Amino acid sequence: MIGHATSGQITQGTIFSCALAEDYANSNVLGIIVTARCDAANDKVDTYNYIPLVTFEDWSIQDGSRILSNRIFPSALGELKKILAEAGLAESLISTISPTVILRSIFRDDLSSVSIKKLEPRFAKAENRYSSALAQRKYQLTSFERLAFLRSQPSDFKSLSKELIQNSLADYYYLRSSTPGEACRGYVALLREMRHIPRDLATAIGEGIDLPAYKQMCASDARNVQRLGIISDDHFAMPLGVVQSPHIELLMQRFTMLFSRIGVADPEPELLPYLQSMISLDVQA
């Protein structure tokens, strides 16, 4: 999947270090060049486009926890309402009283009936999922808090991870490594976040560029400012690997389809009954 990068060459599929990503300011972000090979080879463009690439760990804590909470919240809410109905209680109860209070004052109350108390384990489990997901949606959390949420939902996180590595999530593309033979949990390309760098800067990355050289390029051309994440002397922007065929073609297909989809209005609600009415018509021989 990943081949060796050629020094001095930047082409479609090249993975380079010290890239940037909107929600990953404190992460080690890489980039994948998506500019057409022919344009890169013949210097036909003034800018090179790339897609940010982040580690699986960073993606899980940032985007993964968000996706998981958005899935768990409605699922847990539906389960809570279902249990309330089974207990003979109004589903609307949850709109005015928090599930935590309902759990304590109804399902764990000494005066509650045996049938209601039997539902307590299920309600408690759903309430825990609901509260955990709600906390993820309400306020800014630390990485440790997001990781704790992922650990509290191992089954859901496993399903999400499976979707990711099978490339079933439209907004992301999973890569096993960034260099040949790298031992890691992999990387995730953020397909919705396309960025660009000037051609001269891309050429410099092909040869390798450190902080002093980058500062000099920024001083001579303001277009280079804040294009790379080189912030210290131990940072070095350079090619790391190349996504090989047919994986780069699949990545580009996924990327282009994400933006070329066309949405139209749903058919009229009465159309389906009208079509189904055909089988009730008398057919003349």
mmCIF file of N, CA, C and O in Angstrom, residues 206-253:
data_model
loop_
_atom_site.group_PDB
_atom_site.id
_atom_site.type_symbol
_atom_site.label_atom_id
_atom_site.label_comp_id
_atom_site.label_asym_id
_atom_site.label_seq_id
_atom_site.Cartn_x
_atom_site.Cartn_y
_atom_site.Cartn_z
ATOM 1 N N GLY A 206 9.920 18.527 -0.969
ATOM 2 C CA GLY A 206 10.472 17.375 -1.669
ATOM 3 C C GLY A 206 11.932 17.123 -1.338
ATOM 4 O O GLY A 206 12.382 15.978 -1.258
ATOM 5 N N GLU A 207 12.669 18.189 -1.115
ATOM 6 C CA GLU A 207 14.084 18.066 -0.755
ATOM 7 C C GLU A 207 14.277 17.981 0.748
ATOM 8 O O GLU A 207 15.318 17.527 1.224
ATOM 9 N N GLY A 208 13.266 18.450 1.509
ATOM 10 C CA GLY A 208 13.372 18.493 2.964
ATOM 11 C C GLY A 208 13.623 19.909 3.431
ATOM 12 O O GLY A 208 14.501 20.597 2.882
ATOM 13 N N ILE A 209 12.857 20.372 4.409
ATOM 14 C CA ILE A 209 12.979 21.749 4.868
ATOM 15 C C ILE A 209 12.850 21.803 6.392
ATOM 16 O O ILE A 209 11.944 21.195 6.969
ATOM 17 N N ASP A 210 13.751 22.536 7.037
ATOM 18 C CA ASP A 210 13.715 22.673 8.490
ATOM 19 C C ASP A 210 13.188 24.055 8.869
ATOM 20 O O ASP A 210 12.799 24.844 7.995
ATOM 21 N N LEU A 211 13.188 24.381 10.154
ATOM 22 C CA LEU A 211 12.600 25.629 10.622
ATOM 23 C C LEU A 211 13.306 26.868 10.078
ATOM 24 O O LEU A 211 12.637 27.789 9.585
ATOM 25 N N PRO A 212 14.653 26.961 10.127
ATOM 26 C CA PRO A 212 15.311 28.153 9.582
ATOM 27 C C PRO A 212 15.006 28.373 8.099
ATOM 28 O O PRO A 212 14.756 29.504 7.667
ATOM 29 N N ALA A 213 15.014 27.280 7.323
ATOM 30 C CA ALA A 213 14.729 27.404 5.889
ATOM 31 C C ALA A 213 13.285 27.819 5.651
ATOM 32 O O ALA A 213 12.990 28.622 4.757
ATOM 33 N N TYR A 214 12.383 27.286 6.488
ATOM 34 C CA TYR A 214 10.968 27.650 6.335
ATOM 35 C C TYR A 214 10.745 29.114 6.687
ATOM 36 O O TYR A 214 10.004 29.825 6.010
ATOM 37 N N LYS A 215 11.395 29.599 7.743
ATOM 38 C CA LYS A 215 11.272 31.008 8.125
ATOM 39 C C LYS A 215 11.771 31.911 6.998
ATOM 40 O O LYS A 215 11.190 32.967 6.722
ATOM 41 N N GLN A 216 12.839 31.488 6.354
ATOM 42 C CA GLN A 216 13.384 32.279 5.257
ATOM 43 C C GLN A 216 12.409 32.329 4.080
ATOM 44 O O GLN A 216 12.232 33.383 3.451
ATOM 45 N N MET A 217 11.766 31.195 3.799
ATOM 46 C CA MET A 217 10.783 31.161 2.712
ATOM 47 C C MET A 217 9.566 32.022 3.044
ATOM 48 O O MET A 217 8.995 32.672 2.169
ATOM 49 N N CYS A 218 9.167 32.035 4.317
ATOM 50 C CA CYS A 218 8.029 32.858 4.736
ATOM 51 C C CYS A 218 8.373 34.342 4.628
ATOM 52 O O CYS A 218 7.509 35.166 4.273
ATOM 53 N N ALA A 219 9.621 34.682 4.929
ATOM 54 C CA ALA A 219 10.038 36.081 4.848
ATOM 55 C C ALA A 219 10.083 36.572 3.415
ATOM 56 O O ALA A 219 9.798 37.748 3.135
ATOM 57 N N SER A 220 10.431 35.680 2.488
ATOM 58 C CA SER A 220 10.542 36.077 1.086
ATOM 59 C C SER A 220 9.219 35.999 0.336
ATOM 60 O O SER A 220 9.058 36.633 -0.712
ATOM 61 N N ASP A 221 8.274 35.228 0.865
ATOM 62 C CA ASP A 221 6.966 35.091 0.206
ATOM 63 C C ASP A 221 5.905 34.852 1.274
ATOM 64 O O ASP A 221 5.874 33.794 1.904
ATOM 65 N N ALA A 222 5.021 35.835 1.479
ATOM 66 C CA ALA A 222 4.000 35.753 2.536
ATOM 67 C C ALA A 222 3.017 34.618 2.315
ATOM 68 O O ALA A 222 2.336 34.194 3.258
ATOM 69 N N ARG A 223 2.938 34.089 1.099
ATOM 70 C CA ARG A 223 2.012 32.977 0.839
ATOM 71 C C ARG A 223 2.400 31.712 1.586
ATOM 72 O O ARG A 223 1.584 30.813 1.782
ATOM 73 N N ASN A 224 3.662 31.638 2.006
ATOM 74 C CA ASN A 224 4.141 30.439 2.705
ATOM 75 C C ASN A 224 3.836 30.447 4.203
ATOM 76 O O ASN A 224 3.977 29.426 4.866
ATOM 77 N N VAL A 225 3.405 31.603 4.714
ATOM 78 C CA VAL A 225 3.157 31.737 6.151
ATOM 79 C C VAL A 225 1.983 30.863 6.586
ATOM 80 O O VAL A 225 0.943 30.830 5.922
ATOM 81 N N GLN A 226 2.171 30.159 7.686
ATOM 82 C CA GLN A 226 1.143 29.298 8.286
ATOM 83 C C GLN A 226 0.641 28.215 7.330
ATOM 84 O O GLN A 226 -0.522 27.829 7.363
ATOM 85 N N ARG A 227 1.530 27.727 6.501
ATOM 86 C CA ARG A 227 1.179 26.626 5.596
ATOM 87 C C ARG A 227 1.652 25.277 6.133
ATOM 88 O O ARG A 227 1.136 24.237 5.727
ATOM 89 N N LEU A 228 2.635 25.304 7.027
ATOM 90 C CA LEU A 228 3.181 24.070 7.566
ATOM 91 C C LEU A 228 3.246 24.145 9.094
ATOM 92 O O LEU A 228 3.205 25.228 9.676
ATOM 93 N N GLY A 229 3.357 22.988 9.713
ATOM 94 C CA GLY A 229 3.430 22.924 11.165
ATOM 95 C C GLY A 229 4.852 22.794 11.664
ATOM 96 O O GLY A 229 5.122 22.013 12.591
ATOM 97 N N ILE A 230 5.793 23.528 11.078
ATOM 98 C CA ILE A 230 7.175 23.517 11.540
ATOM 99 C C ILE A 230 7.310 24.599 12.601
ATOM 100 O O ILE A 230 7.356 25.784 12.283
ATOM 101 N N ILE A 231 7.384 24.194 13.855
ATOM 102 C CA ILE A 231 7.386 25.186 14.935
ATOM 103 C C ILE A 231 8.601 25.074 15.847
ATOM 104 O O ILE A 231 8.782 25.887 16.747
ATOM 105 N N SER A 232 9.453 24.084 15.622
ATOM 106 C CA SER A 232 10.646 23.936 16.453
ATOM 107 C C SER A 232 11.781 23.347 15.621
ATOM 108 O O SER A 232 11.565 22.881 14.492
ATOM 109 N N ASP A 233 12.975 23.366 16.191
ATOM 110 C CA ASP A 233 14.157 22.912 15.453
ATOM 111 C C ASP A 233 14.152 21.411 15.160
ATOM 112 O O ASP A 233 14.891 20.948 14.290
ATOM 113 N N ASP A 234 13.338 20.658 15.900
ATOM 114 C CA ASP A 234 13.304 19.213 15.652
ATOM 115 C C ASP A 234 12.205 18.821 14.666
ATOM 116 O O ASP A 234 11.965 17.636 14.441
ATOM 117 N N HIS A 235 11.534 19.812 14.076
ATOM 118 C CA HIS A 235 10.531 19.547 13.045
ATOM 119 C C HIS A 235 11.170 19.653 11.665
ATOM 120 O O HIS A 235 11.923 20.602 11.392
ATOM 121 N N PHE A 236 10.847 18.702 10.808
ATOM 122 C CA PHE A 236 11.441 18.653 9.475
ATOM 123 C C PHE A 236 10.382 18.176 8.487
ATOM 124 O O PHE A 236 9.892 17.050 8.581
ATOM 125 N N ALA A 237 9.986 19.061 7.546
ATOM 126 C CA ALA A 237 8.986 18.698 6.537
ATOM 127 C C ALA A 237 9.677 17.989 5.386
ATOM 128 O O ALA A 237 10.583 18.549 4.762
ATOM 129 N N MET A 238 9.233 16.783 5.097
ATOM 130 C CA MET A 238 9.893 15.968 4.072
ATOM 131 C C MET A 238 8.961 14.852 3.612
ATOM 132 O O MET A 238 8.000 14.502 4.299
ATOM 133 N N PRO A 239 9.205 14.277 2.440
ATOM 134 C CA PRO A 239 8.403 13.132 1.984
ATOM 135 C C PRO A 239 8.698 11.908 2.849
ATOM 136 O O PRO A 239 9.848 11.651 3.205
ATOM 137 N N LEU A 240 7.640 11.170 3.198
ATOM 138 C CA LEU A 240 7.789 9.981 4.028
ATOM 139 C C LEU A 240 7.518 8.695 3.244
ATOM 140 O O LEU A 240 8.197 7.694 3.417
ATOM 141 N N GLY A 241 6.510 8.730 2.432
ATOM 142 C CA GLY A 241 6.122 7.557 1.658
ATOM 143 C C GLY A 241 5.204 7.968 0.535
ATOM 144 O O GLY A 241 4.854 9.143 0.390
ATOM 145 N N VAL A 242 4.780 6.986 -0.261
ATOM 146 C CA VAL A 242 3.871 7.240 -1.379
ATOM 147 C C VAL A 242 2.774 6.182 -1.374
ATOM 148 O O VAL A 242 3.071 4.981 -1.303
ATOM 149 N N VAL A 243 1.529 6.623 -1.427
ATOM 150 C CA VAL A 243 0.404 5.684 -1.517
ATOM 151 C C VAL A 243 0.425 5.068 -2.913
ATOM 152 O O VAL A 243 0.326 5.780 -3.914
ATOM 153 N N GLN A 244 0.555 3.764 -2.981
ATOM 154 C CA GLN A 244 0.719 3.088 -4.260
ATOM 155 C C GLN A 244 -0.619 2.736 -4.912
ATOM 156 O O GLN A 244 -1.665 2.727 -4.268
ATOM 157 N N SER A 245 -0.554 2.442 -6.190
ATOM 158 C CA SER A 245 -1.719 1.980 -6.941
ATOM 159 C C SER A 245 -2.071 0.557 -6.501
ATOM 160 O O SER A 245 -1.161 -0.241 -6.215
ATOM 161 N N PRO A 246 -3.362 0.188 -6.409
ATOM 162 C CA PRO A 246 -4.553 0.968 -6.764
ATOM 163 C C PRO A 246 -5.142 1.762 -5.602
ATOM 164 O O PRO A 246 -6.212 2.320 -5.722
ATOM 165 N N HIS A 247 -4.408 1.820 -4.468
ATOM 166 C CA HIS A 247 -4.959 2.479 -3.287
ATOM 167 C C HIS A 247 -5.088 3.987 -3.479
ATOM 168 O O HIS A 247 -6.037 4.596 -2.991
ATOM 169 N N ILE A 248 -4.137 4.613 -4.185
ATOM 170 C CA ILE A 248 -4.252 6.057 -4.399
ATOM 171 C C ILE A 248 -5.444 6.353 -5.307
ATOM 172 O O ILE A 248 -6.154 7.349 -5.116
ATOM 173 N N GLU A 249 -5.710 5.475 -6.271
ATOM 174 C CA GLU A 249 -6.874 5.681 -7.141
ATOM 175 C C GLU A 249 -8.173 5.534 -6.354
ATOM 176 O O GLU A 249 -9.128 6.291 -6.566
ATOM 177 N N LEU A 250 -8.201 4.564 -5.432
ATOM 178 C CA LEU A 250 -9.393 4.388 -4.603
ATOM 179 C C LEU A 250 -9.579 5.591 -3.686
ATOM 180 O O LEU A 250 -10.704 6.082 -3.520
ATOM 181 N N LEU A 251 -8.494 6.082 -3.096
ATOM 182 C CA LEU A 251 -8.586 7.260 -2.237
ATOM 183 C C LEU A 251 -9.118 8.459 -3.026
ATOM 184 O O LEU A 251 -10.003 9.188 -2.559
ATOM 185 N N MET A 252 -8.593 8.660 -4.237
ATOM 186 C CA MET A 252 -9.037 9.787 -5.065
ATOM 187 C C MET A 252 -10.491 9.620 -5.480
ATOM 188 O O MET A 252 -11.254 10.597 -5.549
ATOM 189 N N GLN A 253 -10.909 8.396 -5.755
ATOM 190 C CA GLN A 253 -12.313 8.140 -6.104
ATOM 191 C C GLN A 253 -13.218 8.474 -4.939
ATOM 192 O O GLN A 253 -14.252 9.144 -5.095
#
